[in-house]
XYZ file of C-alpha atoms in Angstrom:
708
model
C -28.954 65.130 -76.362
C -31.607 66.006 -73.879
C -31.496 62.506 -72.246
C -27.748 62.628 -71.947
C -27.923 66.014 -70.251
C -30.480 64.662 -67.796
C -28.231 61.713 -66.940
C -25.284 64.038 -66.324
C -27.326 66.252 -63.992
C -28.535 63.225 -62.034
C -24.950 61.939 -61.648
C -23.661 65.242 -60.300
C -26.723 65.506 -58.012
C -25.939 62.064 -56.430
C -22.296 62.968 -55.964
C -23.331 66.119 -54.186
C -25.455 64.143 -51.726
C -22.699 61.581 -51.173
C -20.291 64.357 -50.398
C -22.724 65.926 -48.010
C -23.206 62.574 -46.278
C -19.478 62.067 -45.912
C -19.095 65.511 -44.426
C -21.882 64.802 -41.934
C -20.328 61.503 -40.912
C -16.921 63.062 -40.523
C -18.285 65.916 -38.458
C -20.244 63.475 -36.306
C -17.139 61.322 -35.779
C -15.098 64.381 -34.831
C -17.772 65.510 -32.414
C -17.992 62.011 -30.870
C -14.215 61.797 -30.605
C -14.059 65.188 -28.956
C -16.946 64.235 -26.679
C -15.304 60.869 -25.828
C -12.010 62.590 -25.117
C -13.788 65.029 -22.856
C -15.927 62.527 -20.945
C -13.507 59.522 -20.983
C -11.749 60.485 -17.793
C -14.906 61.283 -15.798
C -16.605 58.161 -17.236
C -13.748 55.923 -16.148
C -13.679 57.496 -12.689
C -17.453 57.174 -12.394
C -17.335 53.520 -13.399
C -14.523 52.841 -10.892
C -16.370 54.595 -8.056
C -19.615 52.861 -8.960
C -17.992 49.380 -8.867
C -16.229 50.124 -5.585
C -19.456 51.390 -3.979
C -21.545 48.434 -5.170
C -19.020 45.816 -4.048
C -18.394 47.545 -0.722
C -22.111 47.643 0.083
C -22.572 44.060 -1.088
C -19.587 42.551 0.786
C -19.498 44.870 3.799
C -15.734 45.278 3.604
C -13.165 47.435 1.894
C -12.786 47.154 -1.898
C -10.146 49.066 -3.822
C -9.720 49.746 -7.568
C -6.819 51.931 -8.593
C -8.109 52.787 -12.048
C -10.408 51.713 -14.894
C -9.558 52.087 -18.569
C -12.023 52.077 -21.510
C -10.913 51.759 -25.131
C -13.627 52.025 -27.779
C -11.228 51.285 -30.618
C -10.252 47.924 -29.063
C -13.629 47.496 -27.291
C -11.770 46.740 -24.048
C -12.425 47.491 -20.403
C -9.379 47.269 -18.119
C -9.259 47.262 -14.335
C -5.974 47.962 -12.541
C -5.105 47.380 -8.894
C -8.232 45.470 -7.791
C -8.192 44.377 -4.139
C -10.755 42.968 -1.676
C -10.138 42.753 2.078
C -11.655 40.213 4.421
C -13.620 41.058 7.562
C -10.386 41.392 9.540
C -9.185 44.101 7.113
C -6.481 41.868 5.642
C -5.962 41.573 1.859
C -7.810 38.506 0.614
C -7.955 38.884 -3.207
C -5.811 41.140 -5.347
C -5.490 41.413 -9.143
C -2.859 43.540 -10.842
C -4.541 43.729 -14.245
C -7.931 42.594 -15.586
C -8.720 43.173 -19.248
C -12.021 42.263 -20.960
C -12.921 42.730 -24.630
C -16.709 43.216 -24.764
C -18.907 43.259 -27.879
C -21.114 46.336 -28.094
C -23.649 45.309 -30.707
C -24.726 42.052 -28.932
C -25.845 44.208 -25.973
C -28.812 45.361 -28.063
C -29.876 41.698 -28.325
C -29.675 41.015 -24.553
C -26.367 39.234 -25.018
C -23.083 39.845 -23.204
C -20.245 38.583 -25.377
C -16.729 38.753 -23.891
C -14.285 38.050 -26.653
C -11.232 37.782 -24.412
C -10.645 38.010 -20.668
C -7.134 38.251 -19.235
C -6.020 38.302 -15.598
C -2.432 38.929 -14.531
C -0.893 38.893 -11.079
C -3.678 37.300 -9.013
C -2.987 36.687 -5.314
C -5.490 34.942 -3.023
C -4.987 34.529 0.740
C -7.473 32.156 2.437
C -7.401 30.963 6.024
C -9.281 29.703 9.057
C -8.699 30.583 12.675
C -9.379 26.996 13.755
C -10.564 23.878 11.910
C -14.080 24.277 13.349
C -14.523 27.970 12.408
C -15.648 29.587 9.133
C -13.111 30.567 6.516
C -12.344 34.201 5.764
C -14.019 33.945 2.313
C -17.356 32.676 3.648
C -18.862 36.180 3.726
C -18.308 36.508 -0.043
C -20.276 33.294 -0.686
C -23.062 34.394 1.641
C -23.307 37.835 0.003
C -23.622 36.584 -3.585
C -25.766 33.627 -2.538
C -28.245 36.061 -1.012
C -28.171 38.216 -4.110
C -28.800 35.232 -6.353
C -31.756 34.053 -4.292
C -33.245 37.574 -4.260
C -32.971 38.006 -8.022
C -34.287 34.513 -8.561
C -37.331 35.262 -6.491
C -38.168 38.352 -8.530
C -37.697 36.903 -11.956
C -38.669 33.342 -11.365
C -35.047 32.087 -11.334
C -34.430 32.845 -15.060
C -32.274 35.634 -16.479
C -33.029 37.147 -19.890
C -29.349 37.858 -20.486
C -27.199 35.359 -22.379
C -23.533 35.489 -21.389
C -20.793 34.131 -23.637
C -17.042 34.059 -22.941
C -15.007 33.136 -25.993
C -11.590 32.907 -24.385
C -9.773 33.766 -21.178
C -6.376 33.301 -19.613
C -5.039 33.400 -16.063
C -1.329 33.902 -15.452
C 0.936 34.506 -12.464
C -1.685 33.426 -9.935
C -0.939 32.393 -6.358
C -3.234 30.886 -3.720
C -2.377 30.390 -0.051
C -4.404 28.406 2.489
C -3.699 28.294 6.235
C -5.280 27.042 9.425
C -3.799 29.550 11.828
C -4.153 27.426 14.968
C -2.344 24.429 13.421
C 1.457 24.245 13.845
C 3.649 24.354 10.763
C 5.325 21.026 9.944
C 8.988 20.942 9.183
C 10.561 19.420 6.096
C 9.137 19.280 2.608
C 6.120 17.051 3.260
C 2.648 18.233 2.243
C 0.766 19.905 5.100
C -2.985 20.170 4.482
C -3.230 23.003 7.035
C -0.627 25.157 5.292
C -0.663 25.076 1.469
C 0.820 27.603 -0.889
C 0.137 27.175 -4.627
C 2.162 29.269 -7.054
C 2.482 29.681 -10.814
C -1.186 28.852 -11.421
C -2.201 29.299 -15.030
C -5.181 28.247 -17.152
C -7.005 29.087 -20.328
C -10.748 29.322 -20.948
C -11.504 28.191 -24.474
C -15.246 28.755 -24.227
C -17.770 29.766 -21.600
C -21.435 30.262 -22.373
C -24.585 30.680 -20.364
C -28.010 30.729 -21.952
C -31.197 30.491 -19.935
C -30.863 27.218 -18.004
C -27.663 25.857 -19.590
C -24.080 26.691 -18.677
C -20.993 25.336 -20.457
C -17.351 26.053 -19.613
C -14.299 24.620 -21.356
C -10.871 25.039 -19.710
C -7.468 23.969 -21.008
C -3.780 23.948 -20.026
C -4.364 24.075 -16.265
C -1.153 24.014 -14.236
C -0.282 24.625 -10.600
C 2.653 23.882 -8.297
C 2.819 23.746 -4.504
C 5.657 25.981 -3.298
C 7.013 24.099 -0.284
C 6.830 20.493 -1.523
C 7.251 21.043 -5.242
C 4.094 19.019 -5.974
C 2.740 19.877 -9.419
C -0.599 19.233 -11.157
C -1.449 19.618 -14.818
C -4.804 19.117 -16.588
C -5.041 19.225 -20.371
C -8.785 19.892 -20.518
C -11.762 20.415 -18.245
C -15.337 20.620 -19.479
C -18.226 21.717 -17.257
C -21.810 21.403 -18.473
C -24.885 22.208 -16.377
C -28.454 22.003 -17.610
C -31.870 20.554 -16.913
C -30.599 16.987 -17.262
C -27.919 17.513 -14.625
C -24.265 18.407 -14.338
C -21.236 16.850 -15.980
C -17.551 17.478 -15.277
C -15.076 15.809 -17.620
C -11.330 16.121 -17.087
C -8.921 14.754 -19.673
C -5.248 13.773 -19.303
C -4.416 14.640 -15.707
C -0.825 14.401 -14.547
C 0.863 15.077 -11.231
C 4.398 14.884 -9.899
C 5.696 14.742 -6.329
C 9.278 13.778 -5.527
C 9.823 10.312 -7.039
C 6.104 9.716 -7.691
C 4.108 10.401 -10.845
C 0.335 10.142 -11.161
C -1.646 10.297 -14.374
C -5.228 9.782 -15.483
C -6.648 9.429 -18.970
C -10.146 10.644 -18.054
C -12.185 11.631 -15.007
C -15.957 11.795 -15.481
C -18.291 13.188 -12.796
C -22.097 13.199 -13.317
C -24.838 14.571 -11.112
C -28.585 14.820 -11.626
C -29.341 18.252 -10.195
C -29.410 21.856 -11.273
C -26.075 22.813 -9.658
C -22.980 21.007 -8.445
C -23.518 19.876 -4.861
C -21.765 17.264 -2.749
C -25.022 16.640 -0.873
C -26.636 15.054 -3.944
C -25.806 11.738 -5.580
C -22.698 11.883 -7.731
C -21.324 9.306 -10.160
C -17.555 9.192 -10.567
C -15.608 7.280 -13.196
C -11.818 7.105 -13.500
C -10.287 5.626 -16.648
C -6.711 4.334 -16.599
C -5.268 6.116 -13.610
C -1.514 5.431 -13.492
C 0.856 5.595 -10.546
C 4.595 5.365 -11.086
C 7.357 5.508 -8.488
C 11.106 4.919 -8.621
C 12.989 5.881 -5.466
C 16.358 5.484 -7.162
C 17.447 2.694 -4.835
C 18.186 -0.919 -5.798
C 15.138 -3.177 -5.911
C 14.612 -5.155 -2.722
C 14.766 -8.312 -4.800
C 18.314 -7.597 -5.969
C 20.474 -10.549 -4.935
C 17.455 -12.272 -3.358
C 15.838 -14.496 -6.000
C 13.511 -16.057 -3.445
C 11.920 -12.670 -2.683
C 8.814 -11.378 -4.441
C 8.770 -8.607 -7.024
C 6.663 -6.195 -4.947
C 8.597 -3.167 -3.718
C 6.849 -0.020 -2.501
C 9.756 1.998 -3.919
C 9.292 0.620 -7.459
C 5.672 0.701 -8.640
C 4.135 0.982 -12.103
C 0.400 0.500 -11.567
C -2.774 1.364 -13.467
C -6.261 1.617 -11.970
C -9.837 2.054 -13.216
C -12.813 2.721 -10.975
C -16.523 3.517 -10.973
C -18.196 4.814 -7.821
C -21.419 6.429 -6.651
C -21.144 9.083 -3.938
C -24.568 9.476 -2.353
C -23.649 12.261 0.034
C -20.451 14.158 0.895
C -20.550 16.625 3.769
C -18.054 18.065 6.190
C -18.427 15.194 8.663
C -19.671 12.299 6.568
C -19.177 10.472 3.280
C -21.662 7.896 1.987
C -21.145 6.048 -1.275
C -20.339 2.808 -2.996
C -17.453 1.601 -5.127
C -19.182 -0.233 -7.973
C -16.058 -1.688 -9.528
C -12.318 -1.230 -9.189
C -9.541 -2.998 -11.062
C -5.792 -2.513 -10.737
C -2.616 -3.968 -12.223
C 0.958 -3.373 -11.118
C 3.309 -4.107 -14.027
C 6.382 -3.957 -11.797
C 5.282 -6.714 -9.391
C 2.624 -8.573 -11.380
C -0.085 -7.987 -8.747
C -3.568 -8.065 -10.305
C -6.797 -6.976 -8.599
C -9.500 -8.120 -10.958
C -12.464 -6.692 -9.078
C -13.107 -4.819 -5.841
C -16.439 -3.396 -4.726
C -17.897 -2.330 -1.411
C -20.099 0.216 0.311
C -18.357 3.171 1.969
C -19.652 5.206 4.881
C -17.580 7.637 6.924
C -19.087 9.632 9.736
C -16.909 11.812 11.938
C -14.000 9.522 12.905
C -15.538 6.175 11.925
C -15.071 4.439 8.565
C -17.346 1.537 7.616
C -16.927 -0.744 4.601
C -19.935 -2.953 3.855
C -19.943 -6.121 1.742
C -16.340 -5.765 0.679
C -15.226 -8.246 -1.999
C -11.680 -8.485 -3.346
C -11.034 -10.615 -6.409
C -7.578 -11.409 -7.695
C -6.974 -13.588 -10.745
C -8.845 -16.528 -9.183
C -8.878 -15.701 -5.473
C -12.100 -14.230 -4.051
C -12.330 -12.863 -0.493
C -15.528 -11.561 1.158
C -15.739 -9.362 4.249
C -19.170 -8.581 5.712
C -18.482 -5.302 7.507
C -15.254 -3.533 8.421
C -15.608 -0.774 10.985
C -12.545 1.342 11.808
C -12.551 4.124 14.404
C -9.917 6.851 14.736
C -8.974 7.115 18.421
C -8.121 10.583 19.706
C -7.128 12.064 23.049
C -8.652 15.030 24.865
C -6.604 17.440 22.716
C -7.932 15.905 19.487
C -4.587 14.284 18.683
C -4.713 10.989 16.838
C -3.690 7.946 18.898
C -4.304 5.226 16.328
C -6.989 3.239 14.547
C -9.244 0.692 16.254
C -10.787 -1.945 13.957
C -13.773 -3.873 15.222
C -13.367 -7.661 14.674
C -14.848 -8.759 11.351
C -15.054 -12.076 9.535
C -13.101 -12.675 6.357
C -13.732 -15.752 4.249
C -13.190 -16.951 0.725
C -11.324 -19.252 -1.607
C -7.603 -18.598 -1.944
C -5.270 -19.562 -4.781
C -1.758 -18.927 -3.477
C -0.490 -18.774 -7.029
C -2.146 -15.359 -7.380
C 0.304 -13.786 -4.912
C 3.348 -15.826 -5.955
C 5.120 -13.325 -8.202
C 4.645 -10.191 -6.057
C 5.235 -11.778 -2.649
C 6.407 -15.436 -2.736
C 7.803 -16.910 -5.966
C 8.064 -20.302 -4.248
C 4.259 -20.545 -4.577
C 4.271 -20.100 -8.351
C 3.055 -23.699 -8.920
C 0.664 -23.864 -5.939
C -2.655 -24.436 -7.714
C -4.641 -26.269 -5.007
C -7.467 -23.981 -3.819
C -7.764 -23.384 -0.081
C -10.853 -22.319 1.847
C -10.034 -19.597 4.384
C -12.075 -18.156 7.238
C -10.729 -15.874 9.985
C -11.834 -13.158 12.433
C -9.608 -10.075 12.167
C -9.544 -7.018 14.426
C -7.402 -4.787 16.631
C -5.174 -1.773 16.153
C -2.103 -0.908 14.106
C 0.008 -1.887 17.130
C -1.732 -5.226 17.642
C -3.854 -7.112 15.108
C -5.562 -10.290 16.297
C -6.514 -13.338 14.227
C -9.129 -15.579 15.825
C -10.940 -18.709 14.650
C -8.596 -19.320 11.740
C -9.894 -22.117 9.491
C -8.007 -23.387 6.430
C -9.027 -26.465 4.444
C -9.188 -27.989 1.001
C -12.468 -28.829 -0.721
C -12.077 -32.558 -0.020
C -11.099 -31.893 3.645
C -7.890 -33.893 3.243
C -6.081 -30.863 4.639
C -7.488 -28.861 7.553
C -5.912 -26.333 9.892
C -7.150 -24.293 12.856
C -5.208 -21.676 14.788
C -5.261 -18.266 16.410
C -2.655 -15.528 16.362
C -1.682 -11.889 16.564
C 0.626 -9.367 14.900
C 2.456 -6.601 16.786
C 3.983 -3.344 15.522
C 2.720 -3.739 11.973
C 3.898 -0.273 10.901
C 7.509 -0.870 12.040
C 9.042 -3.650 9.907
C 12.074 -4.200 12.138
C 9.880 -4.599 15.216
C 7.127 -6.620 13.521
C 6.134 -9.825 15.334
C 3.659 -12.314 13.882
C 2.674 -15.237 16.109
C 0.264 -18.163 15.660
C -0.592 -20.388 18.608
C -2.809 -23.410 19.052
C -2.134 -24.703 15.550
C -3.966 -27.960 14.752
C -3.053 -29.410 11.383
C -4.421 -32.622 9.876
C -3.128 -33.990 6.552
C -4.705 -37.182 5.210
C -4.104 -39.402 2.238
C -1.770 -38.036 -0.460
C -2.346 -34.333 0.199
C 1.235 -34.019 1.507
C 2.754 -35.162 -1.771
C 0.329 -32.936 -3.698
C 1.428 -29.870 -1.781
C 5.120 -30.757 -2.135
C 4.728 -31.029 -5.894
C 3.376 -27.464 -5.948
C 6.755 -26.073 -4.949
C 9.483 -25.352 -7.456
C 12.209 -27.934 -8.032
C 14.767 -25.964 -6.058
C 12.574 -25.920 -2.964
C 11.060 -29.424 -3.142
C 11.882 -31.663 -0.196
C 14.433 -34.440 -0.726
C 12.789 -37.137 1.357
C 9.794 -37.757 -0.932
C 9.711 -41.517 -0.332
C 9.832 -41.057 3.422
C 6.995 -38.521 3.307
C 4.871 -41.046 1.437
C 5.510 -43.771 4.022
C 4.536 -41.576 6.978
C 0.863 -41.623 5.954
C -1.605 -39.368 7.722
C -0.027 -36.757 9.992
C -1.205 -34.421 12.724
C 0.635 -31.382 13.995
C 0.030 -29.432 17.197
C 2.189 -26.408 17.855
C 2.955 -22.744 17.231
C 5.016 -20.534 14.954
C 6.404 -16.991 14.969
C 7.632 -14.643 12.258
C 9.938 -11.788 13.193
C 12.321 -9.479 11.360
C 14.427 -11.861 9.257
C 13.760 -14.704 11.671
C 11.110 -17.458 11.921
C 10.434 -19.915 14.729
C 8.464 -23.181 14.685
C 7.733 -25.618 17.507
C 5.277 -28.386 18.327
C 4.569 -32.104 18.103
C 4.199 -34.171 14.944
C 2.024 -37.284 15.196
C 2.292 -40.173 12.699
C 1.296 -43.816 12.644
C 4.918 -44.671 13.422
C 5.109 -42.486 16.532
C 5.334 -38.853 17.635
C 8.193 -36.363 17.707
C 8.625 -33.027 19.464
C 10.570 -30.389 17.566
C 11.594 -26.751 17.684
C 13.651 -24.844 15.144
C 14.353 -21.305 13.995
C 15.510 -19.817 10.695
C 17.845 -16.830 10.961
C 17.640 -14.723 7.833
C 20.606 -12.586 8.858
C 23.014 -15.531 9.218
C 21.223 -17.715 6.647
C 21.111 -20.579 9.150
C 18.515 -22.934 10.566
C 18.995 -24.371 14.042
C 16.744 -26.576 16.118
C 16.164 -29.702 18.136
C 13.975 -32.801 17.920
C 13.147 -35.586 20.375
C 10.943 -38.654 20.451
C 9.979 -41.251 23.030
C 9.131 -44.028 20.573
C 9.496 -43.686 16.820
C 9.674 -46.495 14.256
C 12.566 -44.927 12.385
C 13.404 -48.105 10.481
C 10.003 -48.178 8.833
C 10.225 -44.516 7.864
C 13.798 -44.667 6.476
C 13.353 -48.186 5.034
C 16.204 -49.636 7.077
C 15.599 -53.321 7.762
C 16.146 -54.485 11.275
C 15.956 -51.026 12.845
C 13.228 -50.950 15.464
C 11.736 -48.354 17.771
C 14.004 -45.538 18.863
C 14.060 -43.150 21.816
C 16.330 -40.255 21.038
C 16.969 -36.522 20.908
C 19.011 -34.393 18.523
C 20.192 -30.876 17.833
C 21.098 -29.643 14.362
C 22.115 -26.675 12.269
C 21.861 -26.175 8.493
C 22.628 -23.446 6.009
C 19.615 -22.002 4.182
C 21.671 -19.746 1.869
C 21.103 -20.160 -1.843
C 23.786 -21.891 -3.848
C 24.500 -18.615 -5.570
C 25.553 -17.010 -2.273
C 26.906 -20.124 -0.561
C 30.632 -20.392 -0.083
C 30.509 -24.158 -0.563
C 30.031 -24.702 -4.291
C 28.530 -28.131 -4.816
C 26.163 -30.021 -7.051
C 24.783 -32.357 -4.413
C 21.250 -32.977 -3.240
C 21.992 -32.772 0.469
C 21.821 -29.784 2.797
C 24.950 -28.196 4.266
C 25.095 -28.533 8.032
C 25.546 -30.783 11.046
C 23.550 -32.879 13.528
C 24.283 -34.299 16.980
C 22.026 -37.064 18.277
C 21.761 -38.957 21.558
C 19.878 -42.255 21.368
C 18.503 -43.455 24.694
C 17.508 -46.863 23.404
C 17.239 -48.527 20.011
C 16.900 -52.053 18.651
C 18.809 -53.165 15.570
C 18.576 -56.753 14.315
C 17.223 -57.903 17.690
C 20.151 -56.293 19.537
C 19.375 -53.590 22.085
C 21.607 -50.524 22.270
C 21.518 -47.911 24.991
C 23.145 -44.509 25.368
C 24.234 -44.276 21.720
C 25.600 -40.987 20.414
C 25.877 -39.942 16.762
C 27.402 -37.040 14.838
C 26.724 -36.169 11.170
C 28.314 -33.488 8.997
C 27.411 -32.693 5.400
C 29.021 -30.453 2.800
C 26.153 -30.729 0.341
C 27.613 -33.593 -1.666
C 28.402 -36.286 0.909
C 27.176 -36.780 4.440
C 29.689 -38.374 6.853
C 29.108 -39.386 10.419
C 29.957 -41.609 13.348
C 27.865 -43.707 15.682
C 29.442 -44.433 19.072
C 28.168 -47.182 21.387
C 30.014 -47.125 24.762
C 30.673 -50.488 26.524
C 32.444 -51.426 29.708
C 35.598 -52.621 28.025
C 35.533 -51.126 24.511
C 33.524 -48.445 22.611
C 31.926 -49.595 19.369
C 32.333 -46.973 16.649
C 30.729 -47.067 13.201
C 31.806 -44.593 10.535
C 29.321 -44.085 7.679
C 28.681 -41.930 4.657
C 25.976 -41.515 2.007
C 25.090 -39.175 -0.891
C 21.270 -39.368 -1.138
C 18.561 -39.459 1.490
C 16.211 -41.340 -0.847
C 18.613 -44.325 -0.804
C 19.938 -44.090 2.723
C 19.689 -47.890 3.077
C 22.639 -48.058 0.687
C 24.899 -46.144 3.009
C 28.481 -47.288 3.405
C 29.905 -47.884 6.865
C 33.074 -48.981 8.622
C 32.904 -50.436 12.146
C 35.706 -49.972 14.679
C 36.550 -50.944 18.280
C 37.945 -48.229 20.464
C 39.557 -48.852 23.854
C 37.705 -47.260 26.666
C 40.271 -45.452 28.775
C 37.933 -45.397 31.744
C 37.249 -49.108 31.476
C 39.253 -51.666 33.695
C 41.830 -54.137 32.237
C 41.234 -57.957 32.519
C 43.714 -58.217 35.488
C 42.374 -55.280 37.442
C 40.213 -57.559 39.640
C 43.227 -59.725 40.726
C 45.239 -56.639 41.507
C 42.457 -55.236 43.641
C 42.033 -58.597 45.440
C 45.752 -58.858 46.209
C 45.791 -55.294 47.500
C 42.803 -55.926 49.732
C 44.402 -59.128 51.099
C 47.631 -57.290 51.789
C 45.756 -54.583 53.677
C 43.890 -57.239 55.694
C 47.175 -58.978 56.733
C 48.647 -55.653 57.739
C 45.655 -54.885 59.935
C 45.790 -58.340 61.611
C 49.541 -57.968 62.307
C 48.991 -54.563 63.843
C 46.272 -55.995 66.057
C 48.537 -58.854 67.314
C 51.401 -56.463 68.053
C 49.074 -54.301 70.084
C 47.808 -57.323 72.096
C 51.377 -58.535 72.887
C 52.372 -55.109 74.170
C 49.513 -55.055 76.692
C 50.476 -58.476 78.110
C 54.048 -57.326 78.772
C 52.759 -54.348 80.748
């Protein structure tokens, strides 16, 4: 009984102390609540005034905070109506609401833990007076840079505080950038001197700083440019800075501007330094950057099967690149593109490898050791130096490129699908060397050298290109062309072309043997011109012709002083010929041609004038010929004028390879200007009659004088 009574007394004694403790806690809480309610207003005003004073002294400009709110229950600090003016007393940064949830207990452990940070209604106005002056935000960077260096000097550059930000969000943010001296461009094109970015939002998933390591993770970044409608979205951005260096990794980037879309799977930037700086070496890697464009117009190849698939208005390309940027400053960029590969699915253009050194100082861009590799083509350029030419008012006048040498081995098949389908079977490699230089208005090509490995084909020339940036005014001209083709290289090249474009006179090409060509050519807007002299073992011929892409016609002329045409065309008995001719042919495809035919002949006409020719040991002079062809059958007439009669021969054939089998029909035509067989007797009688009349008149005159 005594033990039980002791236990009961102990129980009631503990309950009494628990009750006392609860009363003390409750009283303390009430006192703290009353104290907090009393001092909350003055504390908030003191904190607001303290922040305004510190920032004003630090920045040297006006800082305004409308109010500060503190909530112990939610552990939040809120700032309302925050605004910072620039040195010209214009609003530079303004924030409607800033809320931060701060942990209280971690402060005892030298840790600042911000559970959530929210910013609403941020407006930033940045500008420069002129491009060569400092921006209006430069004083903020200088103020905090000086503070950081001062604190670093006192504490050895290390802070004992560890800052952690768990999450943050930024909504309804707008940034405006202007260069006040630059004029505003009209239209909806992007102007780098006047940019206004609206609807900026982002989320901070984690931000932590401990001693010498800083890590920030951002997500759902989005911004849109107000005037052009250009948008940019980034799924994730990770920033890590430590002793080993700095790393910036951006994942799934996408952008949209008009009819263009740009995307990137990953962008990786690495730098071996304590802080991000463009003055130190930086390694950049882009994985699977995509560029897509559809201008909504029909493809340029529509209805033109001979045209390539490349169209700047329809692109679906992907690109990967690795580069090292050694130094990036305001006036210079020094780096190197280690590797670059690209593939355009729309046109089939493949760039297997591209690498070069890049150096840009002021207005001069230099590319060193540039190599471009397509599927099999490899081109090397030693040094390309381009200079931006400006006038006294710093307005751009154009680009001047110093002449540089370009050489390599070219496989025309690599550019067949995007630019020239006719070259799809051209597999013979060509060695190319040329000096290129000039401006965008005039590009010069000097010392052009093209040859095959066995030297059976060689070409030298020089040329120029005018108005490269205006397609309708573009003029490409090559002069001084010297072409030598030996052995069977001609037939080899012909076989490289598709069946629809192969030449019909294969047998004749074989019989010509080695050829030489001296002349020139020009390429203009939908028009090409060729002229020169062709030398063969059977003689030489001068020619000139032009191809009109608008009318789909080819017109030209050809002349020769002595050509063994019979040997070339395999016509027995036909000797050397001296002649000239004019001709015109249709170059329209059968799909668009009005004359539907299944023949192997071109559609057109030819007029020829033969000065002299020998056929079966008979000499003919002043012979004219006319040929017309509808694509299936060629018909013509040869006219040999004589004193009494004109000899006419009508002929027709269906294949140029078997022209010796042509069918003909000779005729004799009366020459209206020629004299009849009795014209001489008539003239003699008339002359005799006139002579008798003159003699009679003379006798009558003599008899009259005698009578007088």
